[in-house]
PDB file of C-alpha atoms in Angstrom:
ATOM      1  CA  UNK A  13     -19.870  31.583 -10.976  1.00 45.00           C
ATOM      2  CA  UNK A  14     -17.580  31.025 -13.515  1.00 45.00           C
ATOM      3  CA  UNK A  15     -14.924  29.326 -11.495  1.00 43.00           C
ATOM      4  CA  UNK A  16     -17.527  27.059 -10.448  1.00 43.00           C
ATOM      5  CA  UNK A  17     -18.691  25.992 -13.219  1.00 48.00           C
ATOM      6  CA  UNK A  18     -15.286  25.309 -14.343  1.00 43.00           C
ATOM      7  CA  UNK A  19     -15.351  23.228 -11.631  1.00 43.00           C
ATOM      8  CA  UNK A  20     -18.386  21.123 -12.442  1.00 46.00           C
ATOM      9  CA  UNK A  21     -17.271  20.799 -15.814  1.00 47.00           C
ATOM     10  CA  UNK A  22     -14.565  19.035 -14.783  1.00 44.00           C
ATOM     11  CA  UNK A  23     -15.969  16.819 -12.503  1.00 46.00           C
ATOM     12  CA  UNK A  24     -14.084  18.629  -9.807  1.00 43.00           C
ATOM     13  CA  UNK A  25     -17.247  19.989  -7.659  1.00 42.00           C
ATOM     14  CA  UNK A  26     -16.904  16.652  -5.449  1.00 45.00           C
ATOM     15  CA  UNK A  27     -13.340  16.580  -4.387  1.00 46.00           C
ATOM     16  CA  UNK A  28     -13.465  18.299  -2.189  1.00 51.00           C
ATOM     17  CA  UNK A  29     -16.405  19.508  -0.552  1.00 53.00           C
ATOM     18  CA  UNK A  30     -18.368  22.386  -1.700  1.00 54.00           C
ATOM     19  CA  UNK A  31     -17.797  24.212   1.434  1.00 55.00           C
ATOM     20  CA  UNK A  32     -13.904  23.682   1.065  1.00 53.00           C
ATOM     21  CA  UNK A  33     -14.091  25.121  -2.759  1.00 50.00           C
ATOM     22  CA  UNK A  34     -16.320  28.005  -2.036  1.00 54.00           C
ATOM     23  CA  UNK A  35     -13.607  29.155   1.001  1.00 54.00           C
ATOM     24  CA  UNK A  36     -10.598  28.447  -1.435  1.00 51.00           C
ATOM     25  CA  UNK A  37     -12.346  30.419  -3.890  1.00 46.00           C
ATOM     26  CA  UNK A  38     -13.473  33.704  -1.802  1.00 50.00           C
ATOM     27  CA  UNK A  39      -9.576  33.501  -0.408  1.00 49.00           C
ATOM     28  CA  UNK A  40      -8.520  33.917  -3.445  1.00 44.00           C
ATOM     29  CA  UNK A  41     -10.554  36.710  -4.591  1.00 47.00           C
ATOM     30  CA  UNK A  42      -8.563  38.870  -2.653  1.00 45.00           C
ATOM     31  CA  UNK A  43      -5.051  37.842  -4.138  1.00 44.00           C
ATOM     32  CA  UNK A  44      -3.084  39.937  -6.914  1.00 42.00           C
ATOM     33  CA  UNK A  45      -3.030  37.138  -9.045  1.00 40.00           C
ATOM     34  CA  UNK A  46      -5.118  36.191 -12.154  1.00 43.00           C
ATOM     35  CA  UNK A  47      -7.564  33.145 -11.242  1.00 39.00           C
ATOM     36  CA  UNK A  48      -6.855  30.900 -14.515  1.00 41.00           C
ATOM     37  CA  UNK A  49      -8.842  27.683 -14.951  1.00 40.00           C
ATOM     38  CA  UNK A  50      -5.550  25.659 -14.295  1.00 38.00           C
ATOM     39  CA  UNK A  51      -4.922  27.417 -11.285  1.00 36.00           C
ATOM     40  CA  UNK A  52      -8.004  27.413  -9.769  1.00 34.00           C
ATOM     41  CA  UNK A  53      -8.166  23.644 -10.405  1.00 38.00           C
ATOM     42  CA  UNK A  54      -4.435  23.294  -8.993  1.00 39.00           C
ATOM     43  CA  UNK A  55      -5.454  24.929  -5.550  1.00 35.00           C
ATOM     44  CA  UNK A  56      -8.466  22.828  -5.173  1.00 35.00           C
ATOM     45  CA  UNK A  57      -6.913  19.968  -5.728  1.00 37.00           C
ATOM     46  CA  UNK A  58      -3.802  20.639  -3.221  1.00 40.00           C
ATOM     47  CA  UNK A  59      -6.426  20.765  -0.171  1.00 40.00           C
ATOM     48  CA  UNK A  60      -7.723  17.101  -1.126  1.00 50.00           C
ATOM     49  CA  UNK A  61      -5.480  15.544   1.840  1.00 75.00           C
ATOM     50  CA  UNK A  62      -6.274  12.811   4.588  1.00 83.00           C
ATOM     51  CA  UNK A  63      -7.156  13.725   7.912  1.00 90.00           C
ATOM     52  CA  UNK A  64      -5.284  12.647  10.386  1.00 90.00           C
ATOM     53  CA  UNK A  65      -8.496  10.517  11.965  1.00 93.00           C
ATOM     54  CA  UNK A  66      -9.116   9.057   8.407  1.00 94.00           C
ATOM     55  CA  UNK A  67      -4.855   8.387   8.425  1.00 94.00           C
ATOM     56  CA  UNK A  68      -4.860   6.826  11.778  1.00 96.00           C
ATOM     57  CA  UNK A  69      -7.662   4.635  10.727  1.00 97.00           C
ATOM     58  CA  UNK A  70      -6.350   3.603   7.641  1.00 96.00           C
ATOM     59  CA  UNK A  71      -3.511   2.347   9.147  1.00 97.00           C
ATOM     60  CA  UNK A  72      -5.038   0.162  11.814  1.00 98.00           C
ATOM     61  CA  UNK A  73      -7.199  -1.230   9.368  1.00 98.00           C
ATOM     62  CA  UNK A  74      -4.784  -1.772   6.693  1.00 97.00           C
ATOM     63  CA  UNK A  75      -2.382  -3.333   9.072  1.00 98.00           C
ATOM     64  CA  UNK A  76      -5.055  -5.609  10.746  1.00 98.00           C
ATOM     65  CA  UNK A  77      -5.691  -6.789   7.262  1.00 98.00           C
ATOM     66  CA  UNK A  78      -2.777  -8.042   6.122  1.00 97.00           C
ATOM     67  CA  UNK A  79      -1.915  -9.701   9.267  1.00 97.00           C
ATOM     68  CA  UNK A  80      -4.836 -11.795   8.852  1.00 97.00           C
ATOM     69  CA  UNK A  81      -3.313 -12.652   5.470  1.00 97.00           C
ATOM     70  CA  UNK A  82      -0.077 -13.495   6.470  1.00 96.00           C
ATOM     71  CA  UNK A  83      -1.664 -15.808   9.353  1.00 96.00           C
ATOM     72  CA  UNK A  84      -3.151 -17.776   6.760  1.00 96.00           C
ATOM     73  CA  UNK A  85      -0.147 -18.143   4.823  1.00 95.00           C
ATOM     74  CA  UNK A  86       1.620 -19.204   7.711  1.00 93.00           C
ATOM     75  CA  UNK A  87      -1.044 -21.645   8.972  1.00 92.00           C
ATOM     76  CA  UNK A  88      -0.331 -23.378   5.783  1.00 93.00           C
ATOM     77  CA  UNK A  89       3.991 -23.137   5.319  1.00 92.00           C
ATOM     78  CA  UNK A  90       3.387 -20.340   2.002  1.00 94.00           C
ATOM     79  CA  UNK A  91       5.518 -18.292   0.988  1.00 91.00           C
ATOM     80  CA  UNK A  92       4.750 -15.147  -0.861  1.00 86.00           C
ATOM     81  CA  UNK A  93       6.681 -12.373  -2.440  1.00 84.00           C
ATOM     82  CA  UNK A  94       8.727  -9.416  -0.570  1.00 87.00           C
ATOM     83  CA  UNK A  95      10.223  -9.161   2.681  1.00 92.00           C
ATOM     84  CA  UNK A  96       7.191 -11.248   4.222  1.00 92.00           C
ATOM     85  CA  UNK A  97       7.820 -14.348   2.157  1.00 90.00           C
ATOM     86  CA  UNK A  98      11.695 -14.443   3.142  1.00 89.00           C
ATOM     87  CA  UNK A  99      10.621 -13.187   6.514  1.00 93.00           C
ATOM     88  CA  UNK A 100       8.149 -16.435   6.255  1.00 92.00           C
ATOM     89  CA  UNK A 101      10.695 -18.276   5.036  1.00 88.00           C
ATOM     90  CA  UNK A 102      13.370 -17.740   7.312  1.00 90.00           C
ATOM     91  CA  UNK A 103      11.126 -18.156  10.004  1.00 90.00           C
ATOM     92  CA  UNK A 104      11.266 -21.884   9.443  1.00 86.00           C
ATOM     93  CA  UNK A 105      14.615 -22.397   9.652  1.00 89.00           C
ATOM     94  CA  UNK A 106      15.860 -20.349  12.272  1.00 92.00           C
ATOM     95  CA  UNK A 107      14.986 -19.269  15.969  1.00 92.00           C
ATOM     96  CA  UNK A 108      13.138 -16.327  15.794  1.00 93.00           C
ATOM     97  CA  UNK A 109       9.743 -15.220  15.220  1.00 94.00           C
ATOM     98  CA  UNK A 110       7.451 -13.752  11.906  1.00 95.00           C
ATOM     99  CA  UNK A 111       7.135 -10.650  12.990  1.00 95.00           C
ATOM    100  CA  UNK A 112      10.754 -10.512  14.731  1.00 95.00           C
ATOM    101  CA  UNK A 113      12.174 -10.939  11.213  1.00 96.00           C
ATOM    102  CA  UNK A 114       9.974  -9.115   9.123  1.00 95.00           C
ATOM    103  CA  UNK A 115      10.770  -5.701  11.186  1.00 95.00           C
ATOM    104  CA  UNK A 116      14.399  -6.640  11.143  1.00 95.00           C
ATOM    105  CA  UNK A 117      14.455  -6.790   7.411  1.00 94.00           C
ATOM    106  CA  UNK A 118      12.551  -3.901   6.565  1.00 94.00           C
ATOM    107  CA  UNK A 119      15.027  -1.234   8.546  1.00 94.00           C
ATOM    108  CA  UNK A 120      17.635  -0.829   5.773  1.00 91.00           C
ATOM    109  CA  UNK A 121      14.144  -0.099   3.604  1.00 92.00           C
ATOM    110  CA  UNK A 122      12.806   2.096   6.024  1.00 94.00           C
ATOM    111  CA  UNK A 123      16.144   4.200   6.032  1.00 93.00           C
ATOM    112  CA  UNK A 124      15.351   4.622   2.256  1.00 90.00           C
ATOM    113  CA  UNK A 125      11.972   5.819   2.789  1.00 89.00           C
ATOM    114  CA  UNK A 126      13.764   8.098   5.080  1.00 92.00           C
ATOM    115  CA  UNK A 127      15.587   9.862   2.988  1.00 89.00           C
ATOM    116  CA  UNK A 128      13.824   9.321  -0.365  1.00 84.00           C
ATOM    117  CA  UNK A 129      10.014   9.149   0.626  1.00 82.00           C
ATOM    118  CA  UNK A 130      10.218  12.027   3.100  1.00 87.00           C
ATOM    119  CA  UNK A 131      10.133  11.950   7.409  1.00 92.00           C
ATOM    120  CA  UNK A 132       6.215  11.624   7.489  1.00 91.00           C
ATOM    121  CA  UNK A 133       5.794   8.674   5.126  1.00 87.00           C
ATOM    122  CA  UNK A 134       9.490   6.403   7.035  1.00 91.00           C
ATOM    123  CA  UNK A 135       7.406   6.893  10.049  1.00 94.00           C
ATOM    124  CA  UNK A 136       3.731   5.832   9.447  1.00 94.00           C
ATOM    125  CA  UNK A 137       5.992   2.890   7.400  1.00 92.00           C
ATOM    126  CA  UNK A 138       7.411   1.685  10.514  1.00 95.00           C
ATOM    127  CA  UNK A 139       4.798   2.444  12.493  1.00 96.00           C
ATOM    128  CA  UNK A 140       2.327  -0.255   9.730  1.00 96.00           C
ATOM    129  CA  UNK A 141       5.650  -2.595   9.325  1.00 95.00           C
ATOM    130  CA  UNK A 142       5.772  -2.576  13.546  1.00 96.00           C
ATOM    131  CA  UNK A 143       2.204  -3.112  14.170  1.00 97.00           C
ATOM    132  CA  UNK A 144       1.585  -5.873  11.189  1.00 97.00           C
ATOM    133  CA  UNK A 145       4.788  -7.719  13.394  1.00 96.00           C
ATOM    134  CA  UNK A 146       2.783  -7.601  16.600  1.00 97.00           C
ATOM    135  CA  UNK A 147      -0.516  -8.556  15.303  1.00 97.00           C
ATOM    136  CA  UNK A 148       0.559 -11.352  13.207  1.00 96.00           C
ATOM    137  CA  UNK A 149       2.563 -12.660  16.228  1.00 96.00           C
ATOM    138  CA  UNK A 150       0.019 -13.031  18.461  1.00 96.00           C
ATOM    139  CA  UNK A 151      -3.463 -13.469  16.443  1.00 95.00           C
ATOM    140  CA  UNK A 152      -2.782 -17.630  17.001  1.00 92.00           C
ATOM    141  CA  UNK A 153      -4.388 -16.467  20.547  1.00 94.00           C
ATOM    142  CA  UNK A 154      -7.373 -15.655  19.618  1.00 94.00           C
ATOM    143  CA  UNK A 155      -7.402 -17.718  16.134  1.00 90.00           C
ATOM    144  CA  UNK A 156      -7.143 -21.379  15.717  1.00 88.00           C
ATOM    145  CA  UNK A 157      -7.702 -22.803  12.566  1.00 86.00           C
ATOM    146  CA  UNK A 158      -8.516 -26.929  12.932  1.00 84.00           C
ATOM    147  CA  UNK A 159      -8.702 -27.560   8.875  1.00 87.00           C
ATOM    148  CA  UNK A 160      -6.651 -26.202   6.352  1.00 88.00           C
ATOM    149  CA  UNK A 161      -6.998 -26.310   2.913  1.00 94.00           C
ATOM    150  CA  UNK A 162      -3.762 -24.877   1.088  1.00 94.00           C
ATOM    151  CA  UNK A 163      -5.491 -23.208  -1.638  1.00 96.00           C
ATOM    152  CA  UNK A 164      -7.848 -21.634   0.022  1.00 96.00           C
ATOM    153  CA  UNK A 165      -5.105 -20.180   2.588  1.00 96.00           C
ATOM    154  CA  UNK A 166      -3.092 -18.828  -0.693  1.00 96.00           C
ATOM    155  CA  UNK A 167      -6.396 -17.414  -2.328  1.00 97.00           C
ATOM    156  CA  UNK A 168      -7.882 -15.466   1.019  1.00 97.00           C
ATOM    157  CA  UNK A 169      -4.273 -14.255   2.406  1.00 96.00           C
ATOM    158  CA  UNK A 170      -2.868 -13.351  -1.370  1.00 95.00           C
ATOM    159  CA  UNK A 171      -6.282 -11.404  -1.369  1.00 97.00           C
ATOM    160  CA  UNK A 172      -6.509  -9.829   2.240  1.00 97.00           C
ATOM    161  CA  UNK A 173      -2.949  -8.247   2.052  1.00 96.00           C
ATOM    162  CA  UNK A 174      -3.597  -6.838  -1.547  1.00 94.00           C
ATOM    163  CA  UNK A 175      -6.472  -5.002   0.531  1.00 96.00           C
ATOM    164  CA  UNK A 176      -4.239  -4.424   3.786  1.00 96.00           C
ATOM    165  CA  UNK A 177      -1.670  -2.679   1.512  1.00 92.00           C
ATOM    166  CA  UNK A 178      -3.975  -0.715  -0.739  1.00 92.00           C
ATOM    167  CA  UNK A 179      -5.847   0.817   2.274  1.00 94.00           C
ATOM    168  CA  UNK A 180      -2.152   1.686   3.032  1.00 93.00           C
ATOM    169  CA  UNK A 181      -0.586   2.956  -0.325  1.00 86.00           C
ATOM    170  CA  UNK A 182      -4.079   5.228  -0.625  1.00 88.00           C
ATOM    171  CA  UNK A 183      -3.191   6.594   2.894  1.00 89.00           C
ATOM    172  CA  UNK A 184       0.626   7.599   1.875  1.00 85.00           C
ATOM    173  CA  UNK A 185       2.349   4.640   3.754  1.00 87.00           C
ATOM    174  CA  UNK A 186       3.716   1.040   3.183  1.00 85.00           C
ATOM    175  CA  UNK A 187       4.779  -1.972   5.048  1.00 89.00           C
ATOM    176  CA  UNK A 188       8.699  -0.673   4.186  1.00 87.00           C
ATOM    177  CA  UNK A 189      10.153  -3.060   2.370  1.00 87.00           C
ATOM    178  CA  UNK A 190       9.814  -3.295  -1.428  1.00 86.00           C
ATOM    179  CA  UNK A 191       6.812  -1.542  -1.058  1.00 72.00           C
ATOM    180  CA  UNK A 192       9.044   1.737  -0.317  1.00 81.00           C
ATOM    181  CA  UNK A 193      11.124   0.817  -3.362  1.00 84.00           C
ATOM    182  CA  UNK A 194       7.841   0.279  -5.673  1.00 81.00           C
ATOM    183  CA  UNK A 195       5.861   3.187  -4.201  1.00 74.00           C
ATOM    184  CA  UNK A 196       9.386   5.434  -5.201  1.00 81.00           C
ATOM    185  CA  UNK A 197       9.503   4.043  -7.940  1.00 83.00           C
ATOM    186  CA  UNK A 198       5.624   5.051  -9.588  1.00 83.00           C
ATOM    187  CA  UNK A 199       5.963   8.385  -8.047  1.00 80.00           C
ATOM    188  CA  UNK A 200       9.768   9.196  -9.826  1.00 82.00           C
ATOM    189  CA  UNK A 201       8.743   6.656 -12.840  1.00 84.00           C
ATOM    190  CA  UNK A 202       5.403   6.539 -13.268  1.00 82.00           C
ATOM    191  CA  UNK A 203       5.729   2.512 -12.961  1.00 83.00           C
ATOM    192  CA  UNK A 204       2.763   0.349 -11.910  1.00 80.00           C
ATOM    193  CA  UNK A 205       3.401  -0.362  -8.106  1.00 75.00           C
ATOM    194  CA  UNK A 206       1.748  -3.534  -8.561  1.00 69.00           C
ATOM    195  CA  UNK A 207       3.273  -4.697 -11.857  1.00 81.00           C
ATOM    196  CA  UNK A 208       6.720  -3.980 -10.171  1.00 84.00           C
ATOM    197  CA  UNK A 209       5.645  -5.507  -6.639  1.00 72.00           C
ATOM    198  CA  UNK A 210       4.635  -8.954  -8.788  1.00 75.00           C
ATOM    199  CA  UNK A 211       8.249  -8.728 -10.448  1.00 82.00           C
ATOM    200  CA  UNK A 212       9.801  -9.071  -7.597  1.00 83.00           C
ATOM    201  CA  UNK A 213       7.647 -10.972  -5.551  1.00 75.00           C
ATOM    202  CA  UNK A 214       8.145 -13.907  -8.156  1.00 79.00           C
ATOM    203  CA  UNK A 215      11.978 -13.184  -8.268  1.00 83.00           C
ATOM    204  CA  UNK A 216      11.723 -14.373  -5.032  1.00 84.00           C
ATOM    205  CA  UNK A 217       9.582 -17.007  -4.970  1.00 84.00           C
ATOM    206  CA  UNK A 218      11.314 -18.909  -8.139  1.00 84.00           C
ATOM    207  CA  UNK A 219      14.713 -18.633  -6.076  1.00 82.00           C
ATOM    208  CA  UNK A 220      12.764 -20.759  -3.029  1.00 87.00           C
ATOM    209  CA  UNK A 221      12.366 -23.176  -5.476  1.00 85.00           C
ATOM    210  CA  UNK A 222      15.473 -25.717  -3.909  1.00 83.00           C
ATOM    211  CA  UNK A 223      14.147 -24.782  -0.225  1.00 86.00           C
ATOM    212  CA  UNK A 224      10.388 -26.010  -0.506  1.00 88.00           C
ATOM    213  CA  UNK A 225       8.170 -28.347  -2.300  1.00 91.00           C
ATOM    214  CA  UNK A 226       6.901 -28.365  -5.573  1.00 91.00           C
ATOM    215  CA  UNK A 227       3.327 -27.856  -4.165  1.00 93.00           C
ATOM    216  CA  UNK A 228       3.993 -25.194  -1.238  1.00 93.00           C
ATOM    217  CA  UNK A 229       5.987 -22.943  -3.939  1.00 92.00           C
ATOM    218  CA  UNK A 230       2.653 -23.720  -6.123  1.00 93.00           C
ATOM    219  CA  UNK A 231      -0.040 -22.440  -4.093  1.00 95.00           C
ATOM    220  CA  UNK A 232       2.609 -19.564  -3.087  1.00 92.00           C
ATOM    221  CA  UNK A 233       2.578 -18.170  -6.780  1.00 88.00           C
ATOM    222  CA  UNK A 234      -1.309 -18.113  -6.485  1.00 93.00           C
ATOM    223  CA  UNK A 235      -1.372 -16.349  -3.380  1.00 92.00           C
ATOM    224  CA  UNK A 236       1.219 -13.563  -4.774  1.00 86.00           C
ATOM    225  CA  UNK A 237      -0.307 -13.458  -7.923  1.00 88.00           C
ATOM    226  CA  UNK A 238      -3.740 -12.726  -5.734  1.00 92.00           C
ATOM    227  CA  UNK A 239      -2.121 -10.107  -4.005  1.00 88.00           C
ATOM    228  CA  UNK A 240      -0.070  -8.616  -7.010  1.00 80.00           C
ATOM    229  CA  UNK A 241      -3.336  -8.613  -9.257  1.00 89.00           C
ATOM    230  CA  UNK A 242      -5.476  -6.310  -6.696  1.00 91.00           C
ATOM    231  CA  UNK A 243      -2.584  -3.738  -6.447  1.00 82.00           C
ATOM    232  CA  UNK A 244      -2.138  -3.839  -9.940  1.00 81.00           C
ATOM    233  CA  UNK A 245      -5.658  -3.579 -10.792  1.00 87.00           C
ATOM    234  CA  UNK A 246      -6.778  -0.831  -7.730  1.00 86.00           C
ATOM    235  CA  UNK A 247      -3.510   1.431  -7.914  1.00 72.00           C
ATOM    236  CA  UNK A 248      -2.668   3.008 -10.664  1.00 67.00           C
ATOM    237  CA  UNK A 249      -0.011   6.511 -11.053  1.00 58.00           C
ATOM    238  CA  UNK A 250      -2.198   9.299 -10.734  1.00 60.00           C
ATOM    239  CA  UNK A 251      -5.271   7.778 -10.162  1.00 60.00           C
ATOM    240  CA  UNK A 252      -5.785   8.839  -6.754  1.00 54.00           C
ATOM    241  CA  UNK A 253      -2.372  11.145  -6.235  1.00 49.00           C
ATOM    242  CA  UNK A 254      -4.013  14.365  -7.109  1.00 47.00           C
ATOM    243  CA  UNK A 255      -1.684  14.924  -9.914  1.00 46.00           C
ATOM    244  CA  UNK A 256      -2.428  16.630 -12.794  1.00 43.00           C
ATOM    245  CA  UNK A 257      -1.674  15.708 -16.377  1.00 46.00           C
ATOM    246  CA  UNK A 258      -1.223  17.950 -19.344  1.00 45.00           C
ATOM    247  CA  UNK A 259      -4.556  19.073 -21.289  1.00 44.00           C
ATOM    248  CA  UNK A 260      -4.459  18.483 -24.946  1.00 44.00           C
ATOM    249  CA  UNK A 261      -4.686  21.787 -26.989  1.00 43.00           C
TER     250      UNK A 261
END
């Protein structure tokens, strides 16, 4: 009773299920080691993983998501930050397709998730990076859109891939790219992802300043501020990492 109260003092009686505490708890009843409030609260917290079902869903969701975004960016010739806007913006220029670029991009990234993120989070990257390629590729054949409106298209895909990626970053993966270098980053660093992500997404879109109009790069800032400003504002270190920061006293 007294580690569970612990426990509901803390707000930790939720995450995660009762059932899952009570059989952590009776396990380690048996163990030579003394049960201290930190430790008890360090074991319960380890279990709170994914599934692989929840994972799995995530990531067709999350992917689904921001291909919608990006179609709407393209409908319109915007640009945003990252390997999708120069994957966008190559796109115009050159003989080969979004999502044909965007994968080819991302491999030198997904190499660094690799062998700085770990085997499990490089592969669910290239396994979101490969399926937003396909899906954005092919949605014009079941998606026409007869009017488009420029601002809207930067407002509604800015804000559908800051969705499509957080679904993804709470899951443990990314769309490679700079989100492996941002995600490394607020794990090592403690670093907003988002904060960084909008750094660099405006890096880029400032140098595409000589390559499109005045109005396209325009409604591009909105559209990566949109998607920088849910990120920053929904993920946040240690918010939803499990991690555990020092008590005072």
């Amino acid at each position: 009773m007294i580690e569970i109260n612990f426990l509901r003092q803390r707000n930790l009686i939720c995450t995660p299920t009762n059932r899952q505490i009570s059989c952590r708890l009776s396990r380690l009843s048996s163990m030579p080691y003394i049960m201290t409030p930190l430790y008890i609260r360090s074991v319960v917290l380890s279990g709170y993983h994914h599934s692989l079902k929840e994972n799995i869903i995530a990531i067709l969701t999350g992917t689904f998501i921001v291909a919608q975004g990006v179609f709407f960016l393209q409908q319109a010739d915007l640009l945003t930050g990252g390997t999708t806007g120069l994957a966008l913006l190559v796109s115009q220029f050159v003989d080969l397709s979004f999502g044909q670029l965007y994968f080819l991009m991302n491999c030198p990234f997904y190499l660094m998730a690799w062998f700085r993120m770990g085997k499990s989070f490089a592969i669910t990257s290239v396994i979101s990076g490969g399926l937003v390629s396909i899906i954005t590729d092919n949605l014009h054949h079941v998606l026409e859109i007869s009017r488009l409106e420029p601002l809207y298209c930067a407002l509604i895909g800015g804000l559908l891939m800051g969705l499509g990626m957080l679904i993804l970053f709470r899951h443990k993966t990314s769309l490679g790219g700079f989100n492996v270098l941002v995600l490394f980053l607020q794990e090592k660093m403690g670093w907003s992802a988002g904060k960084l992500q909008m750094g660099i997404d405006i890096t880029i879109l400032v140098a595409s300043f000589f390559l499109v109009s005045p109005m396209v790069l325009m409604f591009s800032v909105v559209g990566a501020f949109m998607l920088n400003l849910v990120l920053a504002m929904n993920h946040k270190p240690g918010r939803y990492s499990g991690e555990l920061k020092p008590q005072a006293g």
